[in-house]
């Protein structure tokens, strides 16, 4: 089946540094990927929609300069948390949309990346 | 805007008990509805889905029926197992095939042997 992989699965960084998280679709091409943030024991909050070859679409309240998204190829989207602070500590999850003939498709989720900012 | 409301957890059941997790939604148009499951330490997995009214999604003994008249998509299983212990998320995506998915808060299920 389709697989979406995130890397790193966990990262610890110092406050003020930037962290990049990669999301790859391993066996299909994904023109659209999504980035979510999940706080402990809470639901997934959609941060942005990442479209290959164009700018990401951010949800209301998400700082686009803080959370930089790049979708340079059909199998890779990256989320960079710039100048990270402790309040950015969270579980970040990506998903990739696989479409088939007729536009019907399915979302596949990565394993998530846990960011801890000290 | 679109939203999903599901029952708060945690839900604690004994093995072989009947499970219901309620989910209602608010949406414009004709959304697709999903249940995702997140096992401890793992990512989200699609459990089942329904794309139109009166559709029933089913998988691994779980079922949910898309009820447009009550805007609900309740998850049920006749006999739960310890291995079903996980967090269950109800979700909807817009009907335009855009895949933008909104999740409910999640319901944690504990099944005791």
GROMACS .gro file of C-alpha atoms in nm:
model
  231
    1UNK     CA    1   0.000   0.000   0.000
    2UNK     CA    2   0.088   0.365  -0.018
    3UNK     CA    3   0.339   0.490   0.233
    4UNK     CA    4   0.416   0.838   0.352
    5UNK     CA    5   0.733   0.886   0.550
    6UNK     CA    6   0.838   1.171   0.774
    7UNK     CA    7   1.187   1.254   0.888
    8UNK     CA    8   1.303   1.307   1.152
    9UNK     CA    9   1.058   1.124   1.375
   10UNK     CA   10   1.174   1.330   1.669
   11UNK     CA   11   1.401   1.627   1.713
   12UNK     CA   12   1.521   1.835   2.004
   13UNK     CA   13   1.657   2.181   1.936
   14UNK     CA   14   1.756   2.497   2.118
   15UNK     CA   15   1.533   2.799   2.123
   16UNK     CA   16   1.605   3.030   1.830
   17UNK     CA   17   1.721   2.763   1.589
   18UNK     CA   18   1.533   2.642   1.281
   19UNK     CA   19   1.420   2.287   1.221
   20UNK     CA   20   1.324   2.122   0.892
   21UNK     CA   21   1.085   1.828   0.873
   22UNK     CA   22   1.052   1.626   0.554
   23UNK     CA   23   0.745   1.446   0.426
   24UNK     CA   24   0.786   1.199   0.141
   25UNK     CA   25   0.537   0.992  -0.051
   26UNK     CA   26   0.732   0.675  -0.117
   27UNK     CA   27   0.535   0.499  -0.387
   28UNK     CA   28   0.306   0.758  -0.541
   29UNK     CA   29   0.316   1.116  -0.660
   30UNK     CA   30   0.134   1.370  -0.450
   31UNK     CA   31   0.047   1.708  -0.594
   32UNK     CA   32  -0.112   1.800  -0.264
   33UNK     CA   33   0.018   1.744   0.086
   34UNK     CA   34  -0.110   1.874   0.416
   35UNK     CA   35   0.064   1.969   0.738
   36UNK     CA   36  -0.105   1.923   1.074
   37UNK     CA   37  -0.009   2.001   1.429
   38UNK     CA   38  -0.125   1.785   1.717
   39UNK     CA   39  -0.101   1.893   2.078
   40UNK     CA   40  -0.096   1.628   2.353
   41UNK     CA   41  -0.430   1.451   2.382
   42UNK     CA   42  -0.585   1.685   2.128
   43UNK     CA   43  -0.694   1.663   1.770
   44UNK     CA   44  -0.504   1.744   1.457
   45UNK     CA   45  -0.510   2.107   1.359
   46UNK     CA   46  -0.465   2.174   0.990
   47UNK     CA   47  -0.183   2.421   0.941
   48UNK     CA   48  -0.148   2.446   0.565
   49UNK     CA   49  -0.206   2.288   0.229
   50UNK     CA   50   0.108   2.232   0.028
   51UNK     CA   51   0.076   2.227  -0.350
   52UNK     CA   52   0.359   2.112  -0.572
   53UNK     CA   53   0.516   2.398  -0.760
   54UNK     CA   54   0.317   2.673  -0.593
   55UNK     CA   55   0.288   2.856  -0.264
   56UNK     CA   56   0.130   2.684   0.031
   57UNK     CA   57  -0.212   2.787   0.152
   58UNK     CA   58  -0.210   2.857   0.525
   59UNK     CA   59  -0.503   2.825   0.763
   60UNK     CA   60  -0.617   3.126   0.957
   61UNK     CA   61  -0.394   3.199   1.252
   62UNK     CA   62  -0.091   3.009   1.122
   63UNK     CA   63   0.214   3.228   1.070
   64UNK     CA   64   0.349   3.167   0.720
   65UNK     CA   65   0.683   3.326   0.804
   66UNK     CA   66   0.717   3.102   1.105
   67UNK     CA   67   0.623   2.778   0.936
   68UNK     CA   68   0.783   2.771   0.592
   69UNK     CA   69   0.649   2.508   0.355
   70UNK     CA   70   0.815   2.400   0.034
   71UNK     CA   71   0.675   2.141  -0.206
   72UNK     CA   72   0.948   2.124  -0.465
   73UNK     CA   73   0.867   1.786  -0.612
   74UNK     CA   74   0.577   1.546  -0.643
   75UNK     CA   75   0.714   1.328  -0.366
   76UNK     CA   76   0.855   1.575  -0.116
   77UNK     CA   77   0.719   1.854   0.100
   78UNK     CA   78   0.917   2.019   0.379
   79UNK     CA   79   0.807   2.216   0.683
   80UNK     CA   80   1.065   2.446   0.839
   81UNK     CA   81   0.994   2.585   1.183
   82UNK     CA   82   1.197   2.905   1.189
   83UNK     CA   83   1.341   3.053   1.508
   84UNK     CA   84   1.172   2.786   1.713
   85UNK     CA   85   1.053   2.857   2.065
   86UNK     CA   86   0.926   2.625   2.338
   87UNK     CA   87   0.564   2.698   2.245
   88UNK     CA   88   0.635   2.545   1.903
   89UNK     CA   89   0.698   2.210   2.068
   90UNK     CA   90   0.439   1.975   1.925
   91UNK     CA   91   0.373   1.670   1.711
   92UNK     CA   92   0.373   1.761   1.342
   93UNK     CA   93   0.200   1.528   1.099
   94UNK     CA   94   0.190   1.539   0.721
   95UNK     CA   95  -0.046   1.370   0.482
   96UNK     CA   96  -0.032   1.317   0.109
   97UNK     CA   97  -0.322   1.283  -0.128
   98UNK     CA   98  -0.312   1.003  -0.380
   99UNK     CA   99  -0.561   1.037  -0.661
  100UNK     CA  100  -0.669   0.781  -0.912
  101UNK     CA  101  -0.873   0.795  -1.228
  102UNK     CA  102  -1.186   1.001  -1.188
  103UNK     CA  103  -1.034   1.215  -0.918
  104UNK     CA  104  -1.120   0.971  -0.643
  105UNK     CA  105  -0.843   0.934  -0.395
  106UNK     CA  106  -0.727   0.886  -0.042
  107UNK     CA  107  -0.512   1.058   0.215
  108UNK     CA  108  -0.214   0.879   0.363
  109UNK     CA  109  -0.049   1.002   0.680
  110UNK     CA  110   0.309   1.010   0.789
  111UNK     CA  111   0.419   0.874   1.125
  112UNK     CA  112   0.459   1.222   1.266
  113UNK     CA  113   0.756   1.423   1.390
  114UNK     CA  114   0.783   1.524   1.752
  115UNK     CA  115   0.957   1.858   1.801
  116UNK     CA  116   1.084   1.962   2.142
  117UNK     CA  117   1.229   2.310   2.174
  118UNK     CA  118   1.438   2.371   2.483
  119UNK     CA  119  -1.730   2.658   0.832
  120UNK     CA  120  -1.702   2.284   0.846
  121UNK     CA  121  -1.664   2.117   1.183
  122UNK     CA  122  -1.672   1.777   1.349
  123UNK     CA  123  -1.788   1.702   1.702
  124UNK     CA  124  -1.729   1.367   1.863
  125UNK     CA  125  -1.791   1.232   2.209
  126UNK     CA  126  -1.532   1.299   2.470
  127UNK     CA  127  -1.330   1.018   2.612
  128UNK     CA  128  -1.179   0.827   2.746
  129UNK     CA  129  -1.411   0.537   2.689
  130UNK     CA  130  -1.329   0.226   2.892
  131UNK     CA  131  -1.485  -0.105   2.799
  132UNK     CA  132  -1.436  -0.469   2.881
  133UNK     CA  133  -1.337  -0.708   2.606
  134UNK     CA  134  -1.631  -0.822   2.391
  135UNK     CA  135  -1.842  -0.520   2.489
  136UNK     CA  136  -2.034  -0.317   2.231
  137UNK     CA  137  -1.875   0.009   2.123
  138UNK     CA  138  -2.038   0.330   2.001
  139UNK     CA  139  -1.848   0.653   1.948
  140UNK     CA  140  -2.075   0.936   1.844
  141UNK     CA  141  -1.978   1.181   1.574
  142UNK     CA  142  -2.178   1.468   1.425
  143UNK     CA  143  -2.070   1.716   1.166
  144UNK     CA  144  -2.148   2.056   1.020
  145UNK     CA  145  -2.068   2.108   0.656
  146UNK     CA  146  -2.174   2.282   0.342
  147UNK     CA  147  -2.212   2.075   0.032
  148UNK     CA  148  -2.158   1.702   0.032
  149UNK     CA  149  -1.855   1.605   0.238
  150UNK     CA  150  -1.695   1.265   0.263
  151UNK     CA  151  -1.677   1.123   0.614
  152UNK     CA  152  -1.400   0.920   0.772
  153UNK     CA  153  -1.291   0.743   1.084
  154UNK     CA  154  -0.919   0.733   1.149
  155UNK     CA  155  -0.744   0.535   1.422
  156UNK     CA  156  -0.418   0.616   1.597
  157UNK     CA  157  -0.263   0.328   1.788
  158UNK     CA  158  -0.013   0.410   2.064
  159UNK     CA  159   0.312   0.537   1.917
  160UNK     CA  160   0.191   0.520   1.559
  161UNK     CA  161   0.057   0.754   1.293
  162UNK     CA  162  -0.300   0.786   1.177
  163UNK     CA  163  -0.455   0.510   0.973
  164UNK     CA  164  -0.777   0.524   0.778
  165UNK     CA  165  -1.025   0.289   0.942
  166UNK     CA  166  -1.328   0.340   0.719
  167UNK     CA  167  -1.501   0.598   0.506
  168UNK     CA  168  -1.828   0.689   0.339
  169UNK     CA  169  -1.861   0.928   0.051
  170UNK     CA  170  -2.236   0.985   0.026
  171UNK     CA  171  -2.554   0.974   0.228
  172UNK     CA  172  -2.666   0.629   0.347
  173UNK     CA  173  -2.329   0.476   0.262
  174UNK     CA  174  -2.196   0.238   0.524
  175UNK     CA  175  -1.823   0.215   0.575
  176UNK     CA  176  -1.686  -0.097   0.739
  177UNK     CA  177  -1.350  -0.246   0.827
  178UNK     CA  178  -1.211  -0.481   1.093
  179UNK     CA  179  -1.556  -0.525   1.245
  180UNK     CA  180  -1.614  -0.149   1.275
  181UNK     CA  181  -1.904   0.017   1.096
  182UNK     CA  182  -2.037   0.368   1.046
  183UNK     CA  183  -2.329   0.491   0.838
  184UNK     CA  184  -2.341   0.834   0.674
  185UNK     CA  185  -2.668   0.986   0.801
  186UNK     CA  186  -2.737   1.313   0.626
  187UNK     CA  187  -3.070   1.372   0.804
  188UNK     CA  188  -2.900   1.368   1.144
  189UNK     CA  189  -2.557   1.483   1.017
  190UNK     CA  190  -2.399   1.192   1.200
  191UNK     CA  191  -2.142   0.921   1.137
  192UNK     CA  192  -2.134   0.715   1.456
  193UNK     CA  193  -1.871   0.443   1.488
  194UNK     CA  194  -1.982   0.101   1.615
  195UNK     CA  195  -1.831  -0.236   1.682
  196UNK     CA  196  -2.018  -0.533   1.818
  197UNK     CA  197  -1.737  -0.687   2.021
  198UNK     CA  198  -1.421  -0.496   2.103
  199UNK     CA  199  -1.082  -0.648   2.169
  200UNK     CA  200  -0.789  -0.529   2.376
  201UNK     CA  201  -0.606  -0.459   2.051
  202UNK     CA  202  -0.872  -0.199   1.961
  203UNK     CA  203  -0.737   0.031   2.233
  204UNK     CA  204  -0.644   0.349   2.047
  205UNK     CA  205  -0.758   0.701   1.973
  206UNK     CA  206  -1.035   0.730   1.715
  207UNK     CA  207  -1.083   1.045   1.507
  208UNK     CA  208  -1.392   1.131   1.311
  209UNK     CA  209  -1.317   1.351   1.012
  210UNK     CA  210  -1.467   1.507   0.705
  211UNK     CA  211  -1.327   1.637   0.383
  212UNK     CA  212  -1.478   1.880   0.140
  213UNK     CA  213  -1.686   1.735  -0.135
  214UNK     CA  214  -1.480   1.885  -0.413
  215UNK     CA  215  -1.214   1.618  -0.400
  216UNK     CA  216  -0.971   1.864  -0.248
  217UNK     CA  217  -0.881   1.630   0.039
  218UNK     CA  218  -0.872   1.911   0.292
  219UNK     CA  219  -0.968   1.720   0.605
  220UNK     CA  220  -1.109   1.851   0.932
  221UNK     CA  221  -1.076   1.629   1.238
  222UNK     CA  222  -1.279   1.588   1.551
  223UNK     CA  223  -1.109   1.606   1.889
  224UNK     CA  224  -1.052   1.232   1.907
  225UNK     CA  225  -1.187   0.972   2.149
  226UNK     CA  226  -0.950   0.754   2.342
  227UNK     CA  227  -1.068   0.395   2.387
  228UNK     CA  228  -0.932   0.161   2.651
  229UNK     CA  229  -1.036  -0.204   2.633
  230UNK     CA  230  -0.970  -0.418   2.940
  231UNK     CA  231  -0.913  -0.790   2.924
   0.00000   0.00000   0.00000
